[in-house]
XYZ file of C-alpha atoms in Angstrom:
575
model
C 0.000 0.000 0.000
C 1.426 3.405 -0.944
C 1.554 5.757 2.048
C 0.103 9.136 1.262
C 0.335 12.248 3.347
C -2.118 14.501 5.035
C -0.047 17.514 3.999
C 0.475 18.981 0.541
C 4.079 19.238 -0.579
C 5.034 21.189 2.541
C 6.134 20.282 5.992
C 4.532 22.093 8.863
C 6.464 22.961 11.951
C 4.818 24.967 14.659
C 4.168 25.033 18.317
C 0.542 24.354 17.604
C -1.250 21.586 15.682
C -0.723 20.318 12.189
C -2.705 22.312 9.657
C -4.453 20.455 6.918
C -5.755 22.482 4.003
C -8.775 21.578 1.900
C -6.409 21.277 -1.044
C -4.520 18.578 0.781
C -7.722 16.626 1.205
C -8.651 17.154 -2.436
C -5.392 16.189 -4.031
C -3.961 13.711 -1.578
C -6.420 10.836 -1.480
C -4.010 8.359 0.082
C -3.309 8.820 3.758
C -2.557 7.008 6.951
C -2.868 7.913 10.584
C -1.109 5.754 13.124
C -2.099 5.766 16.766
C 0.144 4.623 19.593
C 2.733 3.220 17.207
C 6.322 4.218 16.611
C 6.443 5.842 13.182
C 10.133 5.375 12.650
C 10.068 1.761 13.796
C 7.257 1.057 11.329
C 9.034 2.664 8.391
C 12.526 1.348 8.936
C 12.354 -1.547 11.382
C 14.922 0.123 13.649
C 14.933 2.540 16.566
C 17.919 4.499 15.241
C 16.016 6.634 12.726
C 15.476 10.362 13.134
C 11.874 10.589 14.451
C 11.317 13.904 12.703
C 12.329 12.567 9.288
C 10.242 9.463 9.861
C 7.232 11.640 10.635
C 7.836 13.628 7.452
C 8.052 10.421 5.409
C 4.808 9.253 6.875
C 2.840 12.445 6.471
C 4.012 13.650 3.041
C 3.408 12.159 -0.388
C 2.805 13.036 -3.929
C -0.727 13.704 -5.202
C -2.574 10.702 -6.553
C -5.947 10.172 -8.140
C -7.514 6.881 -7.151
C -10.812 5.064 -7.519
C -12.748 2.974 -5.075
C -12.256 -0.735 -4.597
C -13.686 -1.555 -1.208
C -14.519 0.263 1.982
C -13.223 -1.092 5.248
C -13.726 1.628 7.791
C -10.968 2.131 10.303
C -10.781 4.785 12.966
C -7.533 5.874 14.527
C -6.251 8.806 16.500
C -4.008 11.349 14.832
C -1.289 13.198 16.732
C 0.707 16.345 16.059
C 4.371 16.794 16.902
C 5.284 20.068 18.578
C 9.019 19.503 18.734
C 11.219 17.851 16.170
C 14.645 17.186 17.621
C 17.314 15.951 15.289
C 19.234 14.046 17.913
C 16.898 11.040 17.921
C 15.158 11.936 21.183
C 11.451 11.364 21.607
C 8.909 13.870 20.371
C 5.819 15.343 21.966
C 2.463 14.216 20.648
C -0.825 16.064 20.653
C -4.064 14.374 19.699
C -5.883 16.016 16.812
C -9.015 13.958 16.590
C -10.350 11.002 14.646
C -9.515 10.155 11.083
C -11.696 7.585 9.397
C -9.971 5.557 6.691
C -10.993 3.009 4.129
C -9.059 0.965 1.625
C -9.554 1.789 -2.028
C -8.360 0.591 -5.429
C -4.681 0.911 -6.095
C -3.662 -0.414 -2.659
C -4.110 3.034 -1.117
C -6.187 4.552 1.638
C -8.826 7.247 1.289
C -9.799 9.822 3.918
C -13.481 9.584 4.715
C -13.614 12.186 7.436
C -11.062 14.477 9.022
C -11.404 16.774 12.026
C -9.161 19.593 10.879
C -7.386 22.176 13.001
C -5.260 25.032 11.755
C -1.966 26.314 13.040
C 0.748 28.647 11.943
C 3.590 27.195 9.946
C 6.817 28.153 8.306
C 7.172 27.036 4.743
C 10.793 28.081 4.410
C 12.138 25.282 6.597
C 12.252 21.603 5.854
C 10.187 21.877 2.673
C 10.027 18.249 1.689
C 7.931 17.123 -1.223
C 6.169 13.829 -1.649
C 8.247 12.975 -4.697
C 11.292 12.488 -2.518
C 9.621 9.630 -0.740
C 7.318 8.381 -3.465
C 9.161 5.065 -3.589
C 8.419 4.296 0.066
C 5.914 1.410 -0.007
C 4.716 -1.276 2.303
C 2.449 -4.218 1.661
C -1.286 -3.747 1.829
C -1.556 -6.477 4.448
C 0.999 -4.814 6.740
C -0.667 -1.426 6.436
C -4.108 -2.853 7.093
C -2.733 -4.656 10.134
C -1.427 -1.406 11.593
C -4.570 0.550 10.726
C -6.642 -2.065 12.528
C -4.653 -1.641 15.703
C -2.078 -4.318 15.016
C -4.489 -7.043 13.923
C -4.387 -8.510 10.469
C -6.949 -11.210 11.077
C -8.933 -10.354 7.969
C -5.968 -10.994 5.672
C -4.144 -13.677 7.699
C -4.331 -17.326 6.632
C -6.696 -19.526 8.617
C -3.926 -21.339 10.490
C -2.742 -18.034 11.978
C -6.282 -17.253 13.157
C -6.699 -20.703 14.764
C -7.108 -20.281 18.568
C -3.786 -20.799 20.289
C -5.356 -22.700 23.170
C -6.663 -25.335 20.766
C -3.290 -25.505 19.049
C -1.875 -26.490 22.462
C -4.622 -29.117 22.785
C -3.878 -30.573 19.338
C -0.146 -30.728 20.054
C -0.857 -32.536 23.333
C -3.166 -34.881 21.401
C -0.312 -35.634 18.990
C 2.095 -36.227 21.888
C -0.262 -38.764 23.476
C -0.812 -40.398 20.096
C 2.958 -40.971 19.884
C 3.036 -42.005 23.543
C 0.811 -45.028 23.071
C 2.188 -45.859 19.616
C 5.621 -46.229 21.199
C 4.211 -48.141 24.157
C 2.148 -50.802 22.384
C 4.688 -51.588 19.651
C 6.582 -53.829 22.068
C 3.502 -56.022 22.582
C 3.656 -56.853 18.851
C 7.444 -56.856 18.363
C 8.045 -59.055 21.406
C 6.904 -62.124 19.441
C 9.658 -62.106 16.752
C 12.147 -60.752 19.321
C 11.555 -63.669 21.690
C 12.122 -66.097 18.802
C 15.365 -64.397 17.773
C 16.807 -64.120 21.294
C 15.272 -67.346 22.717
C 13.366 -65.669 25.522
C 10.946 -67.739 27.602
C 7.596 -66.487 28.870
C 9.055 -65.379 32.201
C 11.619 -63.194 30.421
C 8.912 -61.736 28.173
C 6.869 -60.838 31.243
C 9.910 -59.208 32.854
C 10.543 -57.099 29.756
C 6.922 -56.011 29.554
C 6.845 -55.023 33.226
C 10.154 -53.104 33.116
C 8.345 -50.212 31.461
C 6.387 -49.589 34.673
C 9.554 -49.321 36.767
C 10.347 -45.974 35.221
C 6.711 -45.015 34.679
C 5.973 -45.171 38.392
C 9.084 -43.194 39.307
C 8.177 -40.035 37.403
C 4.446 -39.604 37.988
C 4.779 -37.385 41.062
C 8.208 -36.043 40.081
C 6.848 -35.010 36.689
C 3.942 -33.216 38.344
C 6.223 -31.293 40.697
C 8.526 -30.366 37.839
C 5.666 -29.181 35.624
C 4.074 -27.068 38.357
C 7.400 -25.417 39.146
C 9.006 -24.743 35.761
C 6.130 -25.113 33.298
C 4.460 -27.832 31.268
C 6.126 -26.965 27.946
C 9.604 -27.911 29.113
C 8.478 -31.078 30.907
C 6.314 -32.478 28.120
C 9.002 -31.624 25.558
C 11.578 -33.447 27.661
C 9.281 -36.456 28.013
C 8.653 -36.837 24.272
C 12.352 -36.491 23.400
C 13.367 -38.907 26.158
C 10.926 -41.699 25.330
C 11.427 -41.255 21.556
C 15.179 -41.662 21.981
C 14.632 -44.719 24.185
C 12.329 -46.186 21.530
C 14.918 -45.713 18.762
C 17.651 -47.270 20.922
C 15.565 -50.322 21.900
C 16.873 -52.594 19.070
C 20.448 -51.632 19.943
C 19.860 -52.417 23.626
C 18.216 -55.751 22.777
C 21.265 -56.866 20.807
C 23.634 -55.770 23.586
C 21.857 -57.993 26.107
C 18.807 -58.381 28.334
C 19.985 -56.011 31.125
C 20.447 -53.206 28.589
C 16.963 -53.809 27.189
C 15.403 -53.731 30.654
C 17.116 -50.435 31.434
C 16.039 -48.957 28.095
C 12.408 -49.942 28.684
C 12.576 -48.395 32.161
C 14.006 -45.233 30.577
C 11.086 -45.171 28.208
C 8.735 -45.376 31.184
C 10.519 -42.401 32.772
C 9.777 -40.287 29.703
C 6.150 -41.323 29.409
C 5.602 -40.954 33.147
C 5.925 -37.158 33.015
C 3.554 -36.761 30.046
C 0.195 -36.808 31.819
C 1.171 -34.477 34.713
C 2.784 -32.023 32.280
C -0.234 -32.062 29.984
C -2.566 -31.508 32.921
C -0.501 -28.513 34.039
C -0.587 -27.020 30.539
C -4.324 -27.355 30.064
C -5.035 -25.982 33.540
C -3.438 -22.723 32.368
C -4.593 -22.650 28.746
C -8.176 -23.953 28.827
C -11.101 -22.131 30.496
C -13.460 -24.253 32.535
C -16.176 -24.039 29.861
C -13.925 -26.019 27.476
C -12.052 -28.197 29.965
C -13.889 -31.488 29.516
C -13.823 -31.592 25.731
C -10.167 -30.545 25.567
C -9.087 -33.277 27.982
C -11.272 -35.805 26.180
C -9.591 -34.954 22.877
C -6.102 -35.273 24.381
C -6.849 -38.621 26.009
C -8.459 -39.902 22.825
C -4.996 -39.438 21.337
C -3.842 -42.230 23.644
C -6.625 -44.520 22.495
C -6.025 -43.801 18.825
C -2.288 -44.207 19.372
C -2.943 -47.766 20.495
C -5.077 -48.361 17.399
C -2.372 -46.981 15.078
C 0.384 -48.906 16.859
C -1.490 -52.201 16.786
C -2.465 -51.689 13.146
C 0.889 -50.658 11.644
C 3.349 -52.657 13.746
C 2.560 -56.015 12.087
C 2.865 -54.444 8.616
C 6.257 -52.903 9.363
C 7.546 -56.088 10.982
C 6.442 -58.198 8.010
C 8.096 -55.924 5.425
C 11.162 -54.531 7.185
C 11.735 -56.600 10.336
C 10.979 -55.909 13.971
C 13.605 -53.125 14.477
C 11.773 -50.958 11.910
C 8.874 -50.501 14.343
C 11.090 -48.822 16.915
C 13.050 -46.759 14.399
C 10.004 -45.419 12.559
C 7.773 -44.742 15.568
C 10.579 -43.226 17.626
C 11.722 -40.853 14.876
C 8.289 -39.217 14.733
C 9.031 -37.589 18.085
C 11.651 -35.320 16.513
C 9.062 -33.842 14.128
C 6.655 -33.215 16.982
C 9.380 -31.626 19.104
C 10.375 -29.161 16.374
C 6.777 -27.917 16.122
C 6.397 -27.875 19.901
C 9.436 -25.651 20.387
C 8.215 -23.032 17.935
C 4.493 -22.993 18.750
C 3.933 -23.978 22.389
C 4.199 -21.925 25.583
C 3.668 -22.952 29.189
C 1.007 -20.315 29.851
C -0.914 -17.559 28.017
C 1.323 -14.933 29.628
C 4.370 -16.491 27.931
C 2.924 -16.317 24.412
C 3.722 -13.001 22.662
C 1.470 -13.863 19.704
C -1.668 -14.466 21.778
C -4.404 -11.934 21.069
C -5.845 -9.855 23.883
C -9.317 -11.259 23.199
C -8.239 -14.878 23.518
C -6.137 -14.158 26.591
C -9.135 -12.520 28.257
C -11.291 -15.517 27.323
C -8.774 -17.953 28.786
C -8.100 -16.100 32.021
C -11.712 -15.032 32.538
C -10.726 -11.600 33.794
C -8.210 -12.906 36.347
C -4.447 -12.822 36.075
C -2.554 -16.047 35.505
C -0.745 -17.185 38.640
C 3.003 -17.682 38.754
C 4.409 -21.237 38.914
C 4.560 -22.646 42.418
C 7.823 -22.496 44.351
C 6.993 -24.990 47.114
C 4.501 -27.871 47.032
C 2.275 -27.746 50.168
C 2.088 -31.495 50.688
C 0.416 -31.317 54.093
C -2.326 -29.051 52.762
C -2.863 -31.177 49.654
C -3.101 -34.462 51.536
C -5.480 -32.957 54.107
C -8.218 -32.365 51.522
C -10.959 -35.032 51.187
C -11.382 -34.104 47.517
C -7.759 -35.100 46.861
C -8.258 -38.501 48.465
C -11.456 -38.941 46.482
C -9.343 -38.490 43.349
C -6.688 -40.968 44.486
C -9.121 -43.704 45.566
C -11.377 -43.263 42.544
C -8.411 -43.391 40.167
C -7.304 -46.674 41.753
C -10.791 -48.213 41.441
C -11.167 -46.968 37.882
C -7.819 -48.265 36.625
C -8.224 -51.691 38.204
C -11.031 -52.550 35.823
C -9.579 -50.630 32.883
C -6.172 -52.343 32.973
C -7.732 -55.773 33.348
C -9.911 -55.251 30.305
C -7.078 -53.898 28.195
C -4.402 -56.432 29.167
C -6.422 -59.629 29.570
C -8.981 -59.276 26.797
C -6.959 -61.176 24.138
C -6.807 -64.117 26.543
C -10.537 -63.835 27.299
C -11.437 -63.786 23.615
C -9.247 -66.812 22.980
C -10.159 -68.945 25.992
C -13.842 -68.106 26.460
C -15.068 -66.882 23.064
C -12.838 -69.343 21.149
C -11.479 -66.736 18.742
C -8.084 -67.441 17.227
C -5.179 -65.143 18.058
C -5.488 -63.139 14.820
C -9.143 -62.392 15.470
C -8.355 -61.575 19.087
C -5.749 -59.035 18.019
C -8.205 -57.293 15.715
C -10.900 -57.229 18.381
C -8.457 -55.640 20.828
C -8.666 -52.495 18.691
C -12.429 -52.149 19.214
C -12.320 -51.015 22.872
C -9.802 -48.286 22.013
C -11.992 -46.990 19.194
C -15.112 -46.900 21.360
C -13.180 -45.144 24.122
C -11.884 -42.502 21.695
C -15.391 -41.842 20.399
C -17.261 -41.753 23.707
C -14.544 -39.739 25.462
C -15.230 -36.871 23.066
C -18.993 -37.342 23.328
C -18.729 -37.178 27.113
C -16.540 -34.060 26.942
C -19.052 -32.279 24.730
C -21.938 -33.233 27.046
C -20.070 -32.085 30.171
C -19.100 -28.687 28.745
C -22.638 -28.178 27.429
C -24.121 -28.889 30.859
C -21.726 -26.416 32.494
C -22.590 -23.745 29.917
C -26.284 -24.344 30.632
C -25.768 -23.465 34.287
C -25.133 -26.835 35.945
C -22.549 -26.676 38.702
C -19.129 -28.120 37.989
C -19.480 -30.430 40.996
C -22.737 -31.913 39.681
C -21.322 -32.431 36.200
C -18.160 -34.140 37.479
C -20.205 -36.479 39.686
C -22.631 -37.345 36.888
C -19.920 -38.079 34.345
C -17.781 -40.157 36.700
C -20.802 -42.110 37.915
C -21.398 -43.104 34.295
C -17.690 -43.969 34.037
C -18.033 -46.315 37.020
C -21.525 -47.793 36.823
C -21.564 -48.240 33.035
C -18.617 -50.674 32.957
C -19.904 -52.381 36.089
C -23.296 -53.062 34.479
C -21.910 -54.391 31.204
C -19.400 -56.639 32.980
C -22.241 -58.266 34.912
C -23.935 -59.074 31.597
C -20.958 -60.996 30.235
C -21.865 -64.167 32.121
C -25.411 -64.029 30.680
C -24.649 -63.641 26.976
C -24.537 -66.745 24.776
C -22.863 -65.550 21.592
C -19.397 -64.122 20.924
C -20.919 -61.142 19.112
C -22.896 -60.092 22.191
C -19.848 -60.616 24.402
C -17.769 -58.311 22.201
C -20.617 -55.785 22.240
C -20.680 -55.833 26.059
C -16.917 -55.258 26.113
C -17.191 -52.337 23.728
C -20.031 -50.753 25.713
C -18.107 -51.256 28.942
C -15.087 -49.409 27.583
C -17.220 -46.766 25.915
C -18.946 -45.839 29.174
C -15.582 -46.022 30.960
C -14.392 -43.145 28.731
C -16.840 -40.756 30.411
C -14.262 -40.669 33.209
C -12.274 -38.182 31.125
C -14.970 -35.625 31.965
C -15.135 -36.803 35.566
C -12.081 -37.568 37.671
C -9.569 -36.768 34.903
C -10.921 -33.217 34.645
C -11.216 -32.725 38.393
C -7.514 -32.133 39.098
C -7.750 -28.773 37.345
C -11.006 -27.941 39.156
C -9.805 -28.333 42.711
C -6.240 -27.024 42.320
C -5.223 -25.584 38.944
C -1.821 -24.419 40.227
C -1.075 -27.966 41.447
C -2.759 -29.836 38.585
C 0.456 -31.641 37.668
C 1.133 -32.829 41.219
C -2.480 -33.899 41.733
C -2.515 -35.979 38.569
C 0.868 -37.447 39.520
C -0.558 -38.543 42.861
C -3.767 -40.049 41.529
C -2.144 -41.638 38.476
C 0.452 -43.309 40.701
C -2.449 -45.011 42.445
C -3.908 -45.834 39.037
C -0.681 -47.426 37.791
C -0.386 -49.462 40.998
C -3.943 -50.658 40.409
C -2.928 -51.793 36.942
C 0.125 -53.644 38.229
C -1.671 -55.339 41.143
C -4.873 -55.925 39.196
C -3.085 -57.629 36.324
C -1.199 -59.899 38.720
C -4.304 -60.606 40.824
C -6.272 -61.590 37.743
C -3.796 -64.344 36.974
C -4.074 -65.615 40.542
C -7.894 -65.512 40.468
C -8.010 -67.442 37.194
C -5.871 -70.214 38.738
C -8.368 -70.597 41.602
C -11.640 -69.499 40.014
C -13.178 -68.221 36.782
C -13.608 -65.144 34.633
C -16.820 -64.364 36.478
C -14.784 -63.973 39.662
C -12.398 -61.582 37.858
C -15.299 -59.425 36.730
C -16.943 -59.490 40.177
C -13.834 -57.962 41.783
C -13.852 -55.194 39.188
C -17.546 -54.518 39.726
C -17.072 -54.254 43.512
C -14.254 -51.725 43.051
C -16.362 -49.738 40.561
C -19.143 -49.466 43.159
C -16.682 -48.460 45.899
C -15.305 -45.777 43.628
C -18.810 -44.490 42.875
C -19.641 -44.123 46.568
C -16.366 -42.399 47.450
C -16.583 -40.068 44.470
C -20.124 -38.903 45.145
C -19.480 -38.400 48.860
C -16.175 -36.509 48.815
C -15.444 -35.070 45.377
C -16.109 -31.447 44.461
C -15.791 -29.226 41.437
C -14.863 -26.180 43.515
C -11.322 -24.985 44.045
C -9.936 -26.241 47.353
C -6.260 -25.447 46.736
C -5.242 -21.867 45.926
């Protein structure tokens, strides 16, 4: 856009205001008035330009005759300059009034209305004509951005107008997608690996469990770290760490079993910090009206990651050998990390590109709190709502881990499916969980927007997450066909996914500043439930039946329901 001047072929220097003659309005159709911006910085991109000369360049131009193209009204304040020092010092501004501008054909700006004031001037000094600066041009998009107060949303591509908070959510979704892709690939690759290295079943079990050694270590540590230094750094570290461990897994396997066990534990260390870090990030970036659906989307990344891992691992192993699974999946983390470094920030206050409107929407009129310096463990552990989270997470994960780890065996032993069919059916629970997690998130946020209290919504959603799986597990002993049994399993896992809008969202409700620590605490209990529940299931099957396994899960689901509805809350209990 060519920058025209408000003045006609003369510079005006006076102790009063800038004088604009009718002739200037007639002959100089292109103009610009910048409010609260540095003229010389705009024109040259540096702070070492003479402010007086920059002002002259901005407010003088050669006459042009232009036609109309479109009218986009913009109002901005115009200022006069009473002193024009040549030593680069700041000038004094005086507001003249409002100038209304609109874009016209020829990439120029037309004055629609000017509040004019007159002042004395000397025409014998600094007479600078527009022809001297006629070649000074900037792009139409840049000029429109400045005229609109620094916003170029109308001309920006859609990806630059995409809400930053949802960009954070999508990046977390991608991180959790990679998380479970890298985790489940071992369950497929372990079969050809055990043949190559002559591992027995006990060794296979040891390798599979070594992941949890590191995973348990960093749940609470990752939460503390995220709450103190920020979720961006912690989640970035986690993805890089577990991706590197994934890539190095074939090397460690060939070096020997101890190296492989250590590498799998290292991978667990990286993945252990992911959930606390993500929870810390979303507690700062997502307003409560969008909390459930954002968490549901992120956690559905885990479910879909399992689907992708289980689907592509056999193909890669068949075509390129088992090491290709670890090399290909692990290398994807580097792509994610490059995007994460350039686009993500730990909080809205850290993002210089965040618009004022979106920041206000996120913070809800309150200022974002600084990261915590000290974790008040005594205060946290004294709150009944915190213990409701811990106990409910344990009860929830007992049933979830049993279904996800023992289902291939159940399909094979009880439903008489072969191993290939069992593997394919293992994908179904993850798909139903991904779908219903997002459905539950949408329902929860809608209820909150309709005026339901956060406490009521969290209790409703988690009650579905407990009682739904409990009901469908009780029906398994009554069904007579494999198709109905698979349907019960899918419905059980689908209703289980409503927990994403229940207990998994509650950490941010009761203590947003300690969201990472709270999730670390409750997820530690959840991981222990998975470890003990998986081992207990094997013991129960030696002494009893599958009905007994499901009865234990149902009892724990009911205990969790009672505890949750008695002691949980959606109100903030930790400041």
